[in-house]
mmCIF file of C-alpha atoms in Angstrom:
data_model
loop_
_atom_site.group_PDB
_atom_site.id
_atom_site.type_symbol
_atom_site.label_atom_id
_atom_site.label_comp_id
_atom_site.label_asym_id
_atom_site.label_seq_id
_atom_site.Cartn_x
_atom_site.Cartn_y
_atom_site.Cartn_z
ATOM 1 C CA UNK A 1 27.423 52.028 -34.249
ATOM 2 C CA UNK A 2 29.844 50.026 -36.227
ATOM 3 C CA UNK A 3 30.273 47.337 -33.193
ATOM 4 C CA UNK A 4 26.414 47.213 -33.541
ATOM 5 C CA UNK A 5 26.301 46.065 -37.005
ATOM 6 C CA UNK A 6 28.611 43.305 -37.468
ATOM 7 C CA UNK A 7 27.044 41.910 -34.211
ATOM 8 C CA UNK A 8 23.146 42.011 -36.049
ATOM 9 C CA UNK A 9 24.473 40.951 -39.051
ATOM 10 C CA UNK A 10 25.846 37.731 -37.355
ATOM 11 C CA UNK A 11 23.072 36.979 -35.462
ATOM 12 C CA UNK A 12 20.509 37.066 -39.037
ATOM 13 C CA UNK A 13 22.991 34.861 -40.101
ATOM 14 C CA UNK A 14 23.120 32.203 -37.721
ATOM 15 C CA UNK A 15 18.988 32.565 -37.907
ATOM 16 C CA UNK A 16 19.639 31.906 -41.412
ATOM 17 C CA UNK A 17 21.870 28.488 -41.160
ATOM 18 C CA UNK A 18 20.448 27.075 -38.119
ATOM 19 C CA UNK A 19 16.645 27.382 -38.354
ATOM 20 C CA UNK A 20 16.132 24.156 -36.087
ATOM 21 C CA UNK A 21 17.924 25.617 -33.268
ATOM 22 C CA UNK A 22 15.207 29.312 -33.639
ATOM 23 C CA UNK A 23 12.405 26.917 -34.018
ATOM 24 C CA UNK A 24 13.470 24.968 -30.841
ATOM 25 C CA UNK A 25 12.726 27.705 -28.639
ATOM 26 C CA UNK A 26 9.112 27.572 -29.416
ATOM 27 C CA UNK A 27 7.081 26.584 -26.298
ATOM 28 C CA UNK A 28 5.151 23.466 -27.879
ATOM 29 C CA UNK A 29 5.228 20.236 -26.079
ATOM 30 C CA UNK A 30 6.910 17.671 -28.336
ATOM 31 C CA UNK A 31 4.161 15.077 -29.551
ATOM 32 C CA UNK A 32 3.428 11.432 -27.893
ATOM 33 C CA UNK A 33 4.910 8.844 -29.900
ATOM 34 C CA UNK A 34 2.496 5.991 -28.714
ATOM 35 C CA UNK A 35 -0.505 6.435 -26.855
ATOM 36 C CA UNK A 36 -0.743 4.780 -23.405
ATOM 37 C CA UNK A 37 -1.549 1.067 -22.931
ATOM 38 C CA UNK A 38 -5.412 0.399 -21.683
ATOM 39 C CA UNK A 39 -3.946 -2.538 -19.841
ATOM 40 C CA UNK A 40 -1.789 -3.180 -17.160
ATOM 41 C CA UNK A 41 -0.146 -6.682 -16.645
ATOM 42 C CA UNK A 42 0.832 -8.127 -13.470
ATOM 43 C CA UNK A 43 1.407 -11.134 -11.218
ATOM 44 C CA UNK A 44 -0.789 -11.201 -7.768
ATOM 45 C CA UNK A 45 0.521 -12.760 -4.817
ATOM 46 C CA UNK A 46 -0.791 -16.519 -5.958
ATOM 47 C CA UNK A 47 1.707 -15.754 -8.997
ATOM 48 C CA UNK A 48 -1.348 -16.332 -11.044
ATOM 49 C CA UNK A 49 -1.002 -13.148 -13.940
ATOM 50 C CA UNK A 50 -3.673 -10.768 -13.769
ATOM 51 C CA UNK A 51 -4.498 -7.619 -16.003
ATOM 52 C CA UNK A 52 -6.488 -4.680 -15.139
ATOM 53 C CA UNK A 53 -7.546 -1.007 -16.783
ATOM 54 C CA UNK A 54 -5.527 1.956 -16.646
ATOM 55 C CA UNK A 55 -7.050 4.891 -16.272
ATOM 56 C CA UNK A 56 -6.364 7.472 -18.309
ATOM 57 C CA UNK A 57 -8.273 10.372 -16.993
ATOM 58 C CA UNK A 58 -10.651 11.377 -14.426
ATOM 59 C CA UNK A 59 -13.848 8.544 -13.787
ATOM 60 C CA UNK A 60 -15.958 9.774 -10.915
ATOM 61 C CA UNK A 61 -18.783 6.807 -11.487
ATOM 62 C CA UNK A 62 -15.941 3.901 -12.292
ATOM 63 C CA UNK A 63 -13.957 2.411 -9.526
ATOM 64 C CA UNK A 64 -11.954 -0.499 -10.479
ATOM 65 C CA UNK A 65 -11.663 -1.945 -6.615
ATOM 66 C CA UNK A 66 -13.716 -0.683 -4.034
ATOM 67 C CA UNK A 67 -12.665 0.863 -0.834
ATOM 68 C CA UNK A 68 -12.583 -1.337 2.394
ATOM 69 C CA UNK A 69 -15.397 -0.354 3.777
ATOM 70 C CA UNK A 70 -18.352 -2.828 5.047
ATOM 71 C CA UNK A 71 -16.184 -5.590 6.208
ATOM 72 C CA UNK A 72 -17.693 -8.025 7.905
ATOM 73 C CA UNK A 73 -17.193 -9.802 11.200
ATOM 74 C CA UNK A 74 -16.989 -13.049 11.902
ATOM 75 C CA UNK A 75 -19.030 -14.417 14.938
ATOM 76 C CA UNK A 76 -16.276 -17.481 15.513
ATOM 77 C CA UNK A 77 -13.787 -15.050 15.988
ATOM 78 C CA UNK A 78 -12.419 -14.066 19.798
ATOM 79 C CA UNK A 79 -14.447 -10.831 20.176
ATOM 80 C CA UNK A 80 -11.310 -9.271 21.400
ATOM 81 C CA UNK A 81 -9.562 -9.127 18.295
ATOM 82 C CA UNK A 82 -12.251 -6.794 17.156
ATOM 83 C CA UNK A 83 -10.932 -5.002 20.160
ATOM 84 C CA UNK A 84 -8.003 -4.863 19.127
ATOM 85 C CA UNK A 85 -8.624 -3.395 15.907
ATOM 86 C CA UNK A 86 -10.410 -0.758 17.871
ATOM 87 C CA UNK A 87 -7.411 0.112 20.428
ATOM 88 C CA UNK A 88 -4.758 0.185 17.064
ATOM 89 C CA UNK A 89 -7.306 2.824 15.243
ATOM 90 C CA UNK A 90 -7.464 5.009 18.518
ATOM 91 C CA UNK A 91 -4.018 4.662 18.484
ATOM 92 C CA UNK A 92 -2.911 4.812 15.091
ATOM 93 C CA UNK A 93 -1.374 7.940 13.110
ATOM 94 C CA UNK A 94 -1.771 9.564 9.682
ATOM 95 C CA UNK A 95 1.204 8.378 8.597
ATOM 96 C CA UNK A 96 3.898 5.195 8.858
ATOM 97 C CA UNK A 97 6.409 5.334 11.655
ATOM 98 C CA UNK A 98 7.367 2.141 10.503
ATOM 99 C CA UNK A 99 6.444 0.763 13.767
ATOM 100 C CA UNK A 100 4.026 -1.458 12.452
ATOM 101 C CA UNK A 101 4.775 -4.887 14.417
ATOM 102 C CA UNK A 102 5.072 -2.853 17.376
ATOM 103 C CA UNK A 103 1.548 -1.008 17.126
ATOM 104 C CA UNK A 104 0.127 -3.942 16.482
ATOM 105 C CA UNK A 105 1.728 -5.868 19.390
ATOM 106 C CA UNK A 106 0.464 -3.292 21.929
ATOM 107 C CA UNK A 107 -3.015 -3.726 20.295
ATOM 108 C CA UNK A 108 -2.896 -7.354 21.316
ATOM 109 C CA UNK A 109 -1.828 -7.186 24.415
ATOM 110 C CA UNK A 110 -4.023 -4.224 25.391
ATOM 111 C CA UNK A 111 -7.094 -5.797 24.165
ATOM 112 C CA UNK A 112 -5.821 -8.999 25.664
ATOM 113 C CA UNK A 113 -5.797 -11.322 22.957
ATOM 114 C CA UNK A 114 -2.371 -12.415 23.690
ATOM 115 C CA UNK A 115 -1.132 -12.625 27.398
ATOM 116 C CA UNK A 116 2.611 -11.638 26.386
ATOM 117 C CA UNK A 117 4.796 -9.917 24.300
ATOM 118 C CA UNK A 118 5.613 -11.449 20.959
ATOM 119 C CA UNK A 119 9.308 -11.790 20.704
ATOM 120 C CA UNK A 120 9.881 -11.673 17.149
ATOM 121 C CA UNK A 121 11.992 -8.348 15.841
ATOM 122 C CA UNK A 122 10.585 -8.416 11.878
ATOM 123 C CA UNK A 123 6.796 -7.513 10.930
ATOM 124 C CA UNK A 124 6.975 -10.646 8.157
ATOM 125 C CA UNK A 125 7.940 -13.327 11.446
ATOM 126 C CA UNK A 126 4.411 -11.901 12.747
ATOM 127 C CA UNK A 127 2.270 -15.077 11.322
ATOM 128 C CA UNK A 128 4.508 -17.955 12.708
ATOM 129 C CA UNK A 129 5.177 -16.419 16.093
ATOM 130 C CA UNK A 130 1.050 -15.901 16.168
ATOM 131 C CA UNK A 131 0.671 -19.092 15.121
ATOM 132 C CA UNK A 132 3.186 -21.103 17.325
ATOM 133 C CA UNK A 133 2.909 -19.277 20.417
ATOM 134 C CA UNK A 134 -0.341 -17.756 20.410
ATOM 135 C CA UNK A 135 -3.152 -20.024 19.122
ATOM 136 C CA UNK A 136 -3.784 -18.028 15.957
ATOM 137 C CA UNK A 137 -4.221 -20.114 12.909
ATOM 138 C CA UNK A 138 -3.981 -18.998 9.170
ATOM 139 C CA UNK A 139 -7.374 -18.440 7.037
ATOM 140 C CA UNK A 140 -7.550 -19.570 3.422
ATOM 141 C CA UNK A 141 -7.422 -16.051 2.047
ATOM 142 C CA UNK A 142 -5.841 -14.408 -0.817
ATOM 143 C CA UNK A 143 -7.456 -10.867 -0.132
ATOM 144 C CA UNK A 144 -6.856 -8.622 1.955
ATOM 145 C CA UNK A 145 -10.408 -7.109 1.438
ATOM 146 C CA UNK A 146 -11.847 -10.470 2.170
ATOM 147 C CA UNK A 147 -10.437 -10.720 5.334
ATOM 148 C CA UNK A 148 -12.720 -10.744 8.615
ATOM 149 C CA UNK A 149 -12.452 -7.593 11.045
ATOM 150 C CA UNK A 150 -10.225 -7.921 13.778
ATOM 151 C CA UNK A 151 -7.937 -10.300 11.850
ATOM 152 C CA UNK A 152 -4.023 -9.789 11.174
ATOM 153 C CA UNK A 153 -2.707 -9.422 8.156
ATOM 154 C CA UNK A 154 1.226 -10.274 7.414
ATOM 155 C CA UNK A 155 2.552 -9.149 4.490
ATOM 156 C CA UNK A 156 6.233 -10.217 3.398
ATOM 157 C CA UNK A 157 9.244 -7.752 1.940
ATOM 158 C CA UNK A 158 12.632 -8.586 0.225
ATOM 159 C CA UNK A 159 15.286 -7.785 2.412
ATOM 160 C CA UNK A 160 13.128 -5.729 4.734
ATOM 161 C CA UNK A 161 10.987 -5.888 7.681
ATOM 162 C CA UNK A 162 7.546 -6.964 5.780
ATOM 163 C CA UNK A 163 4.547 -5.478 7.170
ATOM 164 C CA UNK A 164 1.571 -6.230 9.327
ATOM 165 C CA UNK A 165 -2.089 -5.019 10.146
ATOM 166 C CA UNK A 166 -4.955 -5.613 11.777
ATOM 167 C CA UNK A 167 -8.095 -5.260 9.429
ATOM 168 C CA UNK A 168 -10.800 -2.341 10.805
ATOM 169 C CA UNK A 169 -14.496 -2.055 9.441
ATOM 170 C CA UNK A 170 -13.300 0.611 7.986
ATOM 171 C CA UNK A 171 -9.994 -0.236 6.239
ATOM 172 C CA UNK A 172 -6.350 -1.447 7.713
ATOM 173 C CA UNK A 173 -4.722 -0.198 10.798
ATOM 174 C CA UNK A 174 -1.609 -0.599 12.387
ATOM 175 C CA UNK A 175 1.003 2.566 13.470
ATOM 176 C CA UNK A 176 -1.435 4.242 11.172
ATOM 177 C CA UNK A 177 -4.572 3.745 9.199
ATOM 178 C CA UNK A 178 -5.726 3.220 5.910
ATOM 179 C CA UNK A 179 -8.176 2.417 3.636
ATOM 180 C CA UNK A 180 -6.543 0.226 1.340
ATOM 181 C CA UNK A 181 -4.080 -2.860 2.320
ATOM 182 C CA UNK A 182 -0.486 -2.936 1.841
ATOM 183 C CA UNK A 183 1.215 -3.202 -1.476
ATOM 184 C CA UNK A 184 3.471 -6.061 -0.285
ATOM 185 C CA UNK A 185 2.828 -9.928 -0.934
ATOM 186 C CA UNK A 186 0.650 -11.604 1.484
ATOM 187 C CA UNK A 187 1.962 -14.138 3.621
ATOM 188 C CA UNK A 188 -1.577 -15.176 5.188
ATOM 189 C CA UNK A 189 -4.753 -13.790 7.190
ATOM 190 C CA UNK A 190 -4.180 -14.764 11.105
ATOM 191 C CA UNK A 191 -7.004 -14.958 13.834
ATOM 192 C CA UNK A 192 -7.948 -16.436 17.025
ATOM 193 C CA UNK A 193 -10.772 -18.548 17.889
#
């Protein structure tokens, strides 16, 4: 009993001297300093700056891009590149392997839009080799949701392979699918005549 007693009577004490430190152990969350911005800034891949909401909760009825679906075809395109958008969904996974260029490669050639292998190791070298070798030629567009079905999309990186994708009625597709485009600047929209 005597241990006890010095022991309490520290502890009241150091209640006592320190109340910040007892009223820390409350389990409040510590309040926001600044609510959140309603705007986010940013430069799109024209370098032109562009702004758009953030969301700051749950919007069933407001969608600030919509999804890729309903792209349209173009009739002066080589039918097999729609093909070949086909043959790279069939083939395509969940998720990256990050063997885009390759996927995409074995969609042209299986659909037989090209008649050999591209050479070329990087996804973001995709466009010129198309372009020189292939008889592709680059389409004035800036968005990847504007871009006809059965097109290829080439998308640069910063010391990295870049990306590329063939666009689907349904979204983007190339070692896998999706229904956005990549995040990546885009280099240009290819297709074939």
């Amino acid at each position: 009993m005597p241990k006890i007693l010095p022991i309490t009577l520290l502890s009241v004490g150091c209640a006592a001297l320190f109340p910040a430190t007892v009223s820390a152990l409350s389990m409040s969350p510590p309040p926001r300093p600044n609510p959140q911005p309603s705007k986010f800034v940013f430069k799109d891949a024209s370098g032109k700056a562009t702004s758009v909401d953030v969301i700051q909760n749950y919007q069933p009825t407001k969608i600030g891009r919509p999804f890729a679906t309903g792209a349209k075809s173009d009739r002066q395109l080589d039918p097999k590149l729609m093909r070949a958008a086909t043959i790279a969904e069939e083939r395509a996974h969940a998720h990256s392997r990050r063997q885009c260029w390759h996927a995409v490669k074995e969609a042209l050639l299986a659909s037989g839009v090209i008649s050999s292998r591209p050479k070329t190791e990087y996804a973001k070298q995709a466009g010129q080799e198309l372009v020189n070798n292939y008889g592709f030629r680059k389409l004035p567009v800036n968005d990847p949701y504007q871009a006809p079905v059965g097109s290829v999309l080439v998308y640069n990186a910063n010391r990295a392979a870049g990306h590329v994708e063939i666009r689907t009625k349904d979204g983007f597709v190339s070692d896998f699918r999706s229904k956005t485009p990549s995040h990546r600047p885009l280099l240009g929209v290819f297709v074939k005549s």
